[in-house]
Structures are given as structure tokens and as C-alpha cells.
Amino acid sequence: MHSGLTMITISQTLLSELQAHGVREFPHECCGAMLGEQTLNSETGDLTKQIIELIPIDNHWTVSDDDGFDKRRRFAIRPEDYQAVEKAAKAKNLTLLGFYHSHPDHPAIPSATDLKFAWPNFSYIIQSIITKVPAEIHSYVLDLDAGQFKPEGLEIYA
Amino acid sequence: MPKVLIPTPLRPYVDNQDEVSIDKEGPISDVLASLISQYPSLQNHLYDGEGSLRGFINVYVNDEDIRYQDGEKTIVNANQDVSIVPSIAGGI
């Protein structure tokens, strides 16, 4: 829907929270919601999203869900948890910007599974955790026309 | 009138509203059809090419998943809320 460039910003404090979540759950994938504010530059059409709060969510993937893989390679958020973060965003007058998850011992590159479940207009931050240490982190948005993810700018500020 | 609660990723297709009132009661399939007639670009996000509700969408009528009721024949009455809830998942 949005056609300009998108950029998402996160403070070093929140980034540390996100990474600590990934380390805590290692070797399983962690997941959570990102609430914040969006600003559209009407001249350039560029959209900037500022993460204001992270909501860690339990990974409810079960092996029988799909393909035999467990939480080391998959995550799932329950519908009731999804509804709770939508309600939290509304109560705080914030926007649900998207979701983060970790890739344990794997690069921060979206997988076919990530793409299968991707929604438009959300940011998907992927944090790589290698042997329990945070590694690269990237953010992606779904490009509906191309049917694949495209990277978005991720700015970390002090 | 029933209200349909729109999840964040689909709001750009309904003029950025978080809920839409539908002037229609009856089976959920009719209520969603009415919603799509107002906002046609929702069609491809809710239904696949064969006209079935997409698998990664959960639909609730008053907090009850329609899969555990009568599916798309589940009746929606006035003053009931319909929630469209995306499945969020992924992995390596």
C-alpha cells in the first residue's frame, strides 16, 4: 500500500531488551510485538516508524503445527496474544508496527516460512543469535507486488 | 449493526479505520462480502483465488473462532463483533 521508502528506528535500550530476549530463549526462537509511531513525509512519501515499546510474546509453535520443526527453527504467536497487542496499542494510542523474532545460529535473512506468514504494512525485525551472542539484525517489509520481502532501513539511536 | 474489527496490516485498505460497521446480519460469509463490496482491495487479503478464506486468517465472532462454530455459515447478529486476526509465525 505504501510506496515510498520505509525506515524503522529503535533505541539502544530497546535493542538491548530485544537481544536479551533472543539470548534468553536460545536455542529457541524468541518473538514479540513492536509498538510505536509512524510519520509519513508528505513531500517524499517516505515513512518513518519509531519503536516505542516492545512486548515479548511466548513462542507457541508446536511441532505438529506444520512441518516437524520445533521452536529452534519456528515461532508462532497465538491469536489471543495477537489480539492483546492490538488492544495494548490502541489503549496506548500507538500503532502495532510489526513483530520481531530471532534466528538462532542462523543469519538474519527471512526464510520461506517467514514469507509464507508475512502480512503487508508490518515491519519484521530478525535478530540473528549465534551461539548465544547477538549478531546481525535487519528489518524487512513485504513487497506485495514482488511477492517477497524487501529490506527497510533500521536505525539504532542512543 | 455488526462491527468488523480490522487488524493493523489491513487498515490501509479500509481508509485506516480500525473497525467498520456492516449494514448486514446473517452468515459471516455475507458480512465479509458486504465488507469487501465497500472495500474491494480487501478481497485478495482475505480470500484465495478459489474463494476460500485464507488459511492464515482467523475469524472470531464475539471472541469465538468460527472454525469451532459453523465456519463461514456462523451467524452474526446485530451488536456482535467480528474480529479478523492474522496468524503471525515464521522461522528459519
PDB file of C-alpha atoms in Angstrom:
ATOM      1  CA  MET A   1       0.000   0.000   0.000  1.00  0.00           C
ATOM      2  CA  HIS A   2       2.759   2.406   0.988  1.00  0.00           C
ATOM      3  CA  SER A   3       5.041   3.105  -1.959  1.00  0.00           C
ATOM      4  CA  GLY A   4       7.869   5.308  -0.582  1.00  0.00           C
ATOM      5  CA  LEU A   5      10.917   4.219   1.368  1.00  0.00           C
ATOM      6  CA  THR A   6      10.422   2.963   4.875  1.00  0.00           C
ATOM      7  CA  MET A   7      12.731   3.230   7.839  1.00  0.00           C
ATOM      8  CA  ILE A   8      12.344   1.937  11.363  1.00  0.00           C
ATOM      9  CA  THR A   9      14.176   3.328  14.384  1.00  0.00           C
ATOM     10  CA  ILE A  10      14.931   1.691  17.731  1.00  0.00           C
ATOM     11  CA  SER A  11      16.749   2.997  20.793  1.00  0.00           C
ATOM     12  CA  GLN A  12      19.843   1.210  22.053  1.00  0.00           C
ATOM     13  CA  THR A  13      17.908   0.435  25.266  1.00  0.00           C
ATOM     14  CA  LEU A  14      15.079  -1.325  23.425  1.00  0.00           C
ATOM     15  CA  LEU A  15      17.544  -3.065  21.128  1.00  0.00           C
ATOM     16  CA  SER A  16      19.308  -4.449  24.209  1.00  0.00           C
ATOM     17  CA  GLU A  17      15.935  -5.719  25.510  1.00  0.00           C
ATOM     18  CA  LEU A  18      15.223  -7.406  22.195  1.00  0.00           C
ATOM     19  CA  GLN A  19      18.651  -9.022  22.075  1.00  0.00           C
ATOM     20  CA  ALA A  20      18.414 -10.156  25.710  1.00  0.00           C
ATOM     21  CA  HIS A  21      15.108 -11.829  24.831  1.00  0.00           C
ATOM     22  CA  GLY A  22      16.782 -13.671  21.963  1.00  0.00           C
ATOM     23  CA  VAL A  23      19.654 -14.802  24.183  1.00  0.00           C
ATOM     24  CA  ARG A  24      17.254 -15.896  26.955  1.00  0.00           C
ATOM     25  CA  GLU A  25      15.240 -18.110  24.623  1.00  0.00           C
ATOM     26  CA  PHE A  26      18.267 -19.504  22.761  1.00  0.00           C
ATOM     27  CA  PRO A  27      18.402 -22.106  21.233  1.00  0.00           C
ATOM     28  CA  HIS A  28      14.702 -21.449  20.642  1.00  0.00           C
ATOM     29  CA  GLU A  29      13.357 -18.570  18.598  1.00  0.00           C
ATOM     30  CA  CYS A  30      12.011 -15.621  20.544  1.00  0.00           C
ATOM     31  CA  CYS A  31       9.214 -13.386  19.267  1.00  0.00           C
ATOM     32  CA  GLY A  32       7.450 -10.208  20.228  1.00  0.00           C
ATOM     33  CA  ALA A  33       5.464  -7.197  19.093  1.00  0.00           C
ATOM     34  CA  MET A  34       6.745  -3.702  18.327  1.00  0.00           C
ATOM     35  CA  LEU A  35       4.531  -0.724  19.183  1.00  0.00           C
ATOM     36  CA  GLY A  36       5.324   2.811  18.167  1.00  0.00           C
ATOM     37  CA  GLU A  37       4.507   5.762  15.967  1.00  0.00           C
ATOM     38  CA  GLN A  38       4.637   6.308  12.232  1.00  0.00           C
ATOM     39  CA  THR A  39       5.409   9.553  10.438  1.00  0.00           C
ATOM     40  CA  LEU A  40       4.735   9.972   6.739  1.00  0.00           C
ATOM     41  CA  ASN A  41       6.751  12.639   4.940  1.00  0.00           C
ATOM     42  CA  SER A  42       4.122  14.060   2.584  1.00  0.00           C
ATOM     43  CA  GLU A  43       6.747  15.506   0.233  1.00  0.00           C
ATOM     44  CA  THR A  44       8.905  12.435  -0.256  1.00  0.00           C
ATOM     45  CA  GLY A  45       6.310   9.764   0.579  1.00  0.00           C
ATOM     46  CA  ASP A  46       8.843   8.197   2.945  1.00  0.00           C
ATOM     47  CA  LEU A  47       7.527   6.517   6.083  1.00  0.00           C
ATOM     48  CA  THR A  48       9.477   6.544   9.349  1.00  0.00           C
ATOM     49  CA  LYS A  49       8.450   4.228  12.177  1.00  0.00           C
ATOM     50  CA  GLN A  50       9.711   4.745  15.692  1.00  0.00           C
ATOM     51  CA  ILE A  51       9.591   1.778  18.048  1.00  0.00           C
ATOM     52  CA  ILE A  52       8.471   2.972  21.483  1.00  0.00           C
ATOM     53  CA  GLU A  53       7.710  -0.303  23.226  1.00  0.00           C
ATOM     54  CA  LEU A  54       8.453  -3.984  22.766  1.00  0.00           C
ATOM     55  CA  ILE A  55       6.068  -6.648  24.029  1.00  0.00           C
ATOM     56  CA  PRO A  56       7.773 -10.057  24.370  1.00  0.00           C
ATOM     57  CA  ILE A  57       5.383 -12.886  23.480  1.00  0.00           C
ATOM     58  CA  ASP A  58       5.697 -16.600  24.251  1.00  0.00           C
ATOM     59  CA  ASN A  59       6.591 -18.726  21.255  1.00  0.00           C
ATOM     60  CA  HIS A  60       3.646 -21.114  20.924  1.00  0.00           C
ATOM     61  CA  TRP A  61       4.878 -23.071  17.921  1.00  0.00           C
ATOM     62  CA  THR A  62       4.210 -26.776  18.351  1.00  0.00           C
ATOM     63  CA  VAL A  63       5.927 -29.445  16.314  1.00  0.00           C
ATOM     64  CA  SER A  64       2.633 -30.738  14.993  1.00  0.00           C
ATOM     65  CA  ASP A  65       1.747 -27.294  13.662  1.00  0.00           C
ATOM     66  CA  ASP A  66       3.183 -27.803  10.252  1.00  0.00           C
ATOM     67  CA  ASP A  67       6.407 -29.420   9.212  1.00  0.00           C
ATOM     68  CA  GLY A  68       8.105 -31.332  12.012  1.00  0.00           C
ATOM     69  CA  PHE A  69      10.405 -28.487  13.052  1.00  0.00           C
ATOM     70  CA  ASP A  70      10.419 -27.281  16.634  1.00  0.00           C
ATOM     71  CA  LYS A  71      10.955 -23.892  18.321  1.00  0.00           C
ATOM     72  CA  ARG A  72      14.627 -23.921  17.395  1.00  0.00           C
ATOM     73  CA  ARG A  73      13.507 -23.188  13.845  1.00  0.00           C
ATOM     74  CA  ARG A  74       9.971 -21.840  14.124  1.00  0.00           C
ATOM     75  CA  PHE A  75       7.828 -19.404  16.071  1.00  0.00           C
ATOM     76  CA  ALA A  76       4.095 -18.834  16.291  1.00  0.00           C
ATOM     77  CA  ILE A  77       2.030 -16.232  18.088  1.00  0.00           C
ATOM     78  CA  ARG A  78      -1.392 -17.273  19.377  1.00  0.00           C
ATOM     79  CA  PRO A  79      -4.399 -15.336  18.049  1.00  0.00           C
ATOM     80  CA  GLU A  80      -5.300 -14.248  21.589  1.00  0.00           C
ATOM     81  CA  ASP A  81      -1.793 -12.836  22.059  1.00  0.00           C
ATOM     82  CA  TYR A  82      -2.116 -11.013  18.738  1.00  0.00           C
ATOM     83  CA  GLN A  83      -5.440  -9.521  19.857  1.00  0.00           C
ATOM     84  CA  ALA A  84      -3.891  -8.487  23.182  1.00  0.00           C
ATOM     85  CA  VAL A  85      -1.128  -6.476  21.480  1.00  0.00           C
ATOM     86  CA  GLU A  86      -3.651  -4.782  19.178  1.00  0.00           C
ATOM     87  CA  LYS A  87      -5.637  -3.809  22.283  1.00  0.00           C
ATOM     88  CA  ALA A  88      -2.471  -2.616  24.052  1.00  0.00           C
ATOM     89  CA  ALA A  89      -1.534  -0.471  21.060  1.00  0.00           C
ATOM     90  CA  LYS A  90      -4.989   1.100  20.956  1.00  0.00           C
ATOM     91  CA  ALA A  91      -5.006   1.760  24.712  1.00  0.00           C
ATOM     92  CA  LYS A  92      -1.616   3.500  24.484  1.00  0.00           C
ATOM     93  CA  ASN A  93      -2.553   5.379  21.304  1.00  0.00           C
ATOM     94  CA  LEU A  94       0.313   3.666  19.494  1.00  0.00           C
ATOM     95  CA  THR A  95       0.497   1.664  16.287  1.00  0.00           C
ATOM     96  CA  LEU A  96       1.338  -2.035  16.070  1.00  0.00           C
ATOM     97  CA  LEU A  97       4.350  -1.635  13.790  1.00  0.00           C
ATOM     98  CA  GLY A  98       5.073  -5.340  13.379  1.00  0.00           C
ATOM     99  CA  PHE A  99       6.879  -8.225  15.026  1.00  0.00           C
ATOM    100  CA  TYR A 100      10.417  -9.279  15.819  1.00  0.00           C
ATOM    101  CA  HIS A 101      11.851 -12.760  16.103  1.00  0.00           C
ATOM    102  CA  SER A 102      15.257 -14.370  16.424  1.00  0.00           C
ATOM    103  CA  HIS A 103      17.118 -16.751  14.158  1.00  0.00           C
ATOM    104  CA  PRO A 104      19.231 -18.938  16.462  1.00  0.00           C
ATOM    105  CA  ASP A 105      22.529 -19.921  14.827  1.00  0.00           C
ATOM    106  CA  HIS A 106      21.287 -18.582  11.525  1.00  0.00           C
ATOM    107  CA  PRO A 107      21.678 -15.307   9.625  1.00  0.00           C
ATOM    108  CA  ALA A 108      19.059 -12.533   9.839  1.00  0.00           C
ATOM    109  CA  ILE A 109      17.648 -13.395   6.441  1.00  0.00           C
ATOM    110  CA  PRO A 110      13.918 -14.029   6.020  1.00  0.00           C
ATOM    111  CA  SER A 111      13.055 -17.640   5.281  1.00  0.00           C
ATOM    112  CA  ALA A 112      10.381 -19.165   3.065  1.00  0.00           C
ATOM    113  CA  THR A 113       8.406 -19.755   6.267  1.00  0.00           C
ATOM    114  CA  ASP A 114       8.694 -16.083   7.198  1.00  0.00           C
ATOM    115  CA  LEU A 115       7.402 -15.159   3.745  1.00  0.00           C
ATOM    116  CA  LYS A 116       4.535 -17.629   3.909  1.00  0.00           C
ATOM    117  CA  PHE A 117       3.141 -15.909   7.002  1.00  0.00           C
ATOM    118  CA  ALA A 118       4.047 -12.319   6.070  1.00  0.00           C
ATOM    119  CA  TRP A 119       1.496  -9.508   6.180  1.00  0.00           C
ATOM    120  CA  PRO A 120       1.635  -6.231   4.284  1.00  0.00           C
ATOM    121  CA  ASN A 121       2.357  -2.967   6.105  1.00  0.00           C
ATOM    122  CA  PHE A 122       4.148  -4.684   9.016  1.00  0.00           C
ATOM    123  CA  SER A 123       7.842  -4.480   9.834  1.00  0.00           C
ATOM    124  CA  TYR A 124       9.568  -7.767  10.549  1.00  0.00           C
ATOM    125  CA  ILE A 125      12.797  -7.431  12.517  1.00  0.00           C
ATOM    126  CA  ILE A 126      15.024 -10.505  12.539  1.00  0.00           C
ATOM    127  CA  GLN A 127      17.797 -10.775  15.144  1.00  0.00           C
ATOM    128  CA  SER A 128      20.462 -13.387  14.488  1.00  0.00           C
ATOM    129  CA  ILE A 129      21.792 -15.058  17.663  1.00  0.00           C
ATOM    130  CA  ILE A 130      24.958 -17.074  17.109  1.00  0.00           C
ATOM    131  CA  THR A 131      25.990 -19.411  19.941  1.00  0.00           C
ATOM    132  CA  LYS A 132      24.012 -17.279  22.393  1.00  0.00           C
ATOM    133  CA  VAL A 133      25.571 -13.996  21.248  1.00  0.00           C
ATOM    134  CA  PRO A 134      23.541 -11.344  19.345  1.00  0.00           C
ATOM    135  CA  ALA A 135      24.828 -10.957  15.799  1.00  0.00           C
ATOM    136  CA  GLU A 136      23.356  -9.075  12.814  1.00  0.00           C
ATOM    137  CA  ILE A 137      19.885  -7.566  12.892  1.00  0.00           C
ATOM    138  CA  HIS A 138      17.772  -6.463   9.939  1.00  0.00           C
ATOM    139  CA  SER A 139      14.254  -5.273   9.283  1.00  0.00           C
ATOM    140  CA  TYR A 140      12.070  -6.243   6.349  1.00  0.00           C
ATOM    141  CA  VAL A 141       8.695  -5.358   4.893  1.00  0.00           C
ATOM    142  CA  LEU A 142       6.592  -7.386   2.497  1.00  0.00           C
ATOM    143  CA  ASP A 143       6.732  -6.194  -1.099  1.00  0.00           C
ATOM    144  CA  LEU A 144       3.290  -7.269  -2.300  1.00  0.00           C
ATOM    145  CA  ASP A 145       3.992  -6.697  -5.997  1.00  0.00           C
ATOM    146  CA  ALA A 146       7.156  -8.791  -5.939  1.00  0.00           C
ATOM    147  CA  GLY A 147       5.752 -11.358  -3.503  1.00  0.00           C
ATOM    148  CA  GLN A 148       8.892 -11.200  -1.383  1.00  0.00           C
ATOM    149  CA  PHE A 149      10.473  -9.280   1.467  1.00  0.00           C
ATOM    150  CA  LYS A 150      12.443  -6.127   0.894  1.00  0.00           C
ATOM    151  CA  PRO A 151      14.880  -4.710   3.451  1.00  0.00           C
ATOM    152  CA  GLU A 152      13.974  -1.480   5.202  1.00  0.00           C
ATOM    153  CA  GLY A 153      16.334   0.915   6.920  1.00  0.00           C
ATOM    154  CA  LEU A 154      16.981   0.125  10.582  1.00  0.00           C
ATOM    155  CA  GLU A 155      18.424   2.984  12.604  1.00  0.00           C
ATOM    156  CA  ILE A 156      19.706   2.463  16.125  1.00  0.00           C
ATOM    157  CA  TYR A 157      19.963   5.598  18.245  1.00  0.00           C
ATOM    158  CA  ALA A 158      21.482   6.199  21.658  1.00  0.00           C
TER     159      ALA A 158
ATOM    160  CA  MET B   1     -25.162  -3.347  13.036  1.00  0.00           C
ATOM    161  CA  PRO B   2     -22.302  -5.833  13.439  1.00  0.00           C
ATOM    162  CA  LYS B   3     -18.833  -4.363  13.618  1.00  0.00           C
ATOM    163  CA  VAL B   4     -15.807  -5.876  11.934  1.00  0.00           C
ATOM    164  CA  LEU B   5     -12.556  -5.201  13.789  1.00  0.00           C
ATOM    165  CA  ILE B   6      -9.762  -4.665  11.259  1.00  0.00           C
ATOM    166  CA  PRO B   7      -6.197  -5.721  12.134  1.00  0.00           C
ATOM    167  CA  THR B   8      -3.450  -3.137  11.663  1.00  0.00           C
ATOM    168  CA  PRO B   9      -1.936  -4.582   8.433  1.00  0.00           C
ATOM    169  CA  LEU B  10      -5.302  -4.393   6.649  1.00  0.00           C
ATOM    170  CA  ARG B  11      -6.305  -0.909   7.808  1.00  0.00           C
ATOM    171  CA  PRO B  12      -4.728   0.885   4.838  1.00  0.00           C
ATOM    172  CA  TYR B  13      -7.327  -0.902   2.677  1.00  0.00           C
ATOM    173  CA  VAL B  14     -10.271   0.455   4.722  1.00  0.00           C
ATOM    174  CA  ASP B  15      -9.301   4.131   4.898  1.00  0.00           C
ATOM    175  CA  ASN B  16      -7.225   3.465   8.043  1.00  0.00           C
ATOM    176  CA  GLN B  17     -10.237   2.632  10.204  1.00  0.00           C
ATOM    177  CA  ASP B  18      -9.822   0.084  12.988  1.00  0.00           C
ATOM    178  CA  GLU B  19     -13.431  -1.054  12.742  1.00  0.00           C
ATOM    179  CA  VAL B  20     -16.128  -0.982  10.095  1.00  0.00           C
ATOM    180  CA  SER B  21     -19.869  -1.240  10.791  1.00  0.00           C
ATOM    181  CA  ILE B  22     -21.693  -3.509   8.381  1.00  0.00           C
ATOM    182  CA  ASP B  23     -25.342  -2.994   7.494  1.00  0.00           C
ATOM    183  CA  LYS B  24     -25.953  -6.727   7.254  1.00  0.00           C
ATOM    184  CA  GLU B  25     -26.668  -9.589   9.616  1.00  0.00           C
ATOM    185  CA  GLY B  26     -26.565 -13.297   8.853  1.00  0.00           C
ATOM    186  CA  PRO B  27     -23.795 -15.730   7.922  1.00  0.00           C
ATOM    187  CA  ILE B  28     -20.266 -14.428   8.371  1.00  0.00           C
ATOM    188  CA  SER B  29     -19.654 -15.028   4.650  1.00  0.00           C
ATOM    189  CA  ASP B  30     -22.362 -12.429   3.843  1.00  0.00           C
ATOM    190  CA  VAL B  31     -20.960  -9.967   6.373  1.00  0.00           C
ATOM    191  CA  LEU B  32     -17.456 -10.279   4.880  1.00  0.00           C
ATOM    192  CA  ALA B  33     -18.884  -9.995   1.355  1.00  0.00           C
ATOM    193  CA  SER B  34     -20.550  -6.757   2.376  1.00  0.00           C
ATOM    194  CA  LEU B  35     -17.277  -5.503   3.840  1.00  0.00           C
ATOM    195  CA  ILE B  36     -15.448  -6.362   0.596  1.00  0.00           C
ATOM    196  CA  SER B  37     -18.123  -4.666  -1.516  1.00  0.00           C
ATOM    197  CA  GLN B  38     -17.285  -1.460   0.384  1.00  0.00           C
ATOM    198  CA  TYR B  39     -13.519  -2.057   0.255  1.00  0.00           C
ATOM    199  CA  PRO B  40     -12.748  -4.286  -2.756  1.00  0.00           C
ATOM    200  CA  SER B  41      -8.982  -4.329  -2.241  1.00  0.00           C
ATOM    201  CA  LEU B  42      -9.551  -6.490   0.838  1.00  0.00           C
ATOM    202  CA  GLN B  43     -10.622  -9.390  -1.382  1.00  0.00           C
ATOM    203  CA  ASN B  44      -7.139 -10.733  -2.106  1.00  0.00           C
ATOM    204  CA  HIS B  45      -6.054 -10.379   1.506  1.00  0.00           C
ATOM    205  CA  LEU B  46      -8.994 -12.336   2.909  1.00  0.00           C
ATOM    206  CA  TYR B  47      -9.703 -14.923   0.205  1.00  0.00           C
ATOM    207  CA  ASP B  48      -7.522 -17.084  -2.029  1.00  0.00           C
ATOM    208  CA  GLY B  49      -8.017 -17.467  -5.779  1.00  0.00           C
ATOM    209  CA  GLU B  50     -10.535 -20.252  -5.225  1.00  0.00           C
ATOM    210  CA  GLY B  51     -12.753 -18.152  -2.997  1.00  0.00           C
ATOM    211  CA  SER B  52     -11.787 -19.781   0.299  1.00  0.00           C
ATOM    212  CA  LEU B  53     -10.843 -17.802   3.375  1.00  0.00           C
ATOM    213  CA  ARG B  54      -7.058 -17.691   3.530  1.00  0.00           C
ATOM    214  CA  GLY B  55      -5.541 -20.208   5.933  1.00  0.00           C
ATOM    215  CA  PHE B  56      -3.533 -17.622   7.835  1.00  0.00           C
ATOM    216  CA  ILE B  57      -6.624 -15.672   8.830  1.00  0.00           C
ATOM    217  CA  ASN B  58      -8.598 -16.398  11.951  1.00  0.00           C
ATOM    218  CA  VAL B  59     -12.123 -15.051  12.166  1.00  0.00           C
ATOM    219  CA  TYR B  60     -13.840 -14.647  15.505  1.00  0.00           C
ATOM    220  CA  VAL B  61     -17.463 -13.814  16.211  1.00  0.00           C
ATOM    221  CA  ASN B  62     -17.692 -12.414  19.732  1.00  0.00           C
ATOM    222  CA  ASP B  63     -14.328 -13.941  20.652  1.00  0.00           C
ATOM    223  CA  GLU B  64     -15.266 -17.426  19.372  1.00  0.00           C
ATOM    224  CA  ASP B  65     -13.243 -18.826  16.468  1.00  0.00           C
ATOM    225  CA  ILE B  66     -15.668 -19.614  13.622  1.00  0.00           C
ATOM    226  CA  ARG B  67     -13.714 -22.856  12.989  1.00  0.00           C
ATOM    227  CA  TYR B  68     -15.278 -24.133  16.211  1.00  0.00           C
ATOM    228  CA  GLN B  69     -18.714 -22.830  15.276  1.00  0.00           C
ATOM    229  CA  ASP B  70     -20.317 -23.192  11.849  1.00  0.00           C
ATOM    230  CA  GLY B  71     -17.371 -21.913   9.828  1.00  0.00           C
ATOM    231  CA  GLU B  72     -18.397 -19.316   7.284  1.00  0.00           C
ATOM    232  CA  LYS B  73     -22.049 -20.123   7.982  1.00  0.00           C
ATOM    233  CA  THR B  74     -21.672 -18.861  11.559  1.00  0.00           C
ATOM    234  CA  ILE B  75     -24.448 -16.344  12.126  1.00  0.00           C
ATOM    235  CA  VAL B  76     -23.566 -12.781  13.055  1.00  0.00           C
ATOM    236  CA  ASN B  77     -26.258 -10.741  14.787  1.00  0.00           C
ATOM    237  CA  ALA B  78     -26.509  -7.010  15.313  1.00  0.00           C
ATOM    238  CA  ASN B  79     -24.266  -5.773  18.112  1.00  0.00           C
ATOM    239  CA  GLN B  80     -21.841  -8.656  17.643  1.00  0.00           C
ATOM    240  CA  ASP B  81     -18.205  -8.032  16.855  1.00  0.00           C
ATOM    241  CA  VAL B  82     -16.345  -9.864  14.129  1.00  0.00           C
ATOM    242  CA  SER B  83     -12.562  -9.933  14.559  1.00  0.00           C
ATOM    243  CA  ILE B  84     -10.153 -10.643  11.729  1.00  0.00           C
ATOM    244  CA  VAL B  85      -6.971 -11.926  13.353  1.00  0.00           C
ATOM    245  CA  PRO B  86      -3.839 -12.610  11.298  1.00  0.00           C
ATOM    246  CA  SER B  87      -1.695 -15.654  12.060  1.00  0.00           C
ATOM    247  CA  ILE B  88       1.806 -14.492  12.930  1.00  0.00           C
ATOM    248  CA  ALA B  89       4.520 -17.104  12.564  1.00  0.00           C
ATOM    249  CA  GLY B  90       7.791 -17.788  10.833  1.00  0.00           C
ATOM    250  CA  GLY B  91      11.176 -19.302  11.343  1.00  0.00           C
ATOM    251  CA  ILE B  92      14.452 -20.217   9.780  1.00  0.00           C
TER     252      ILE B  92
END
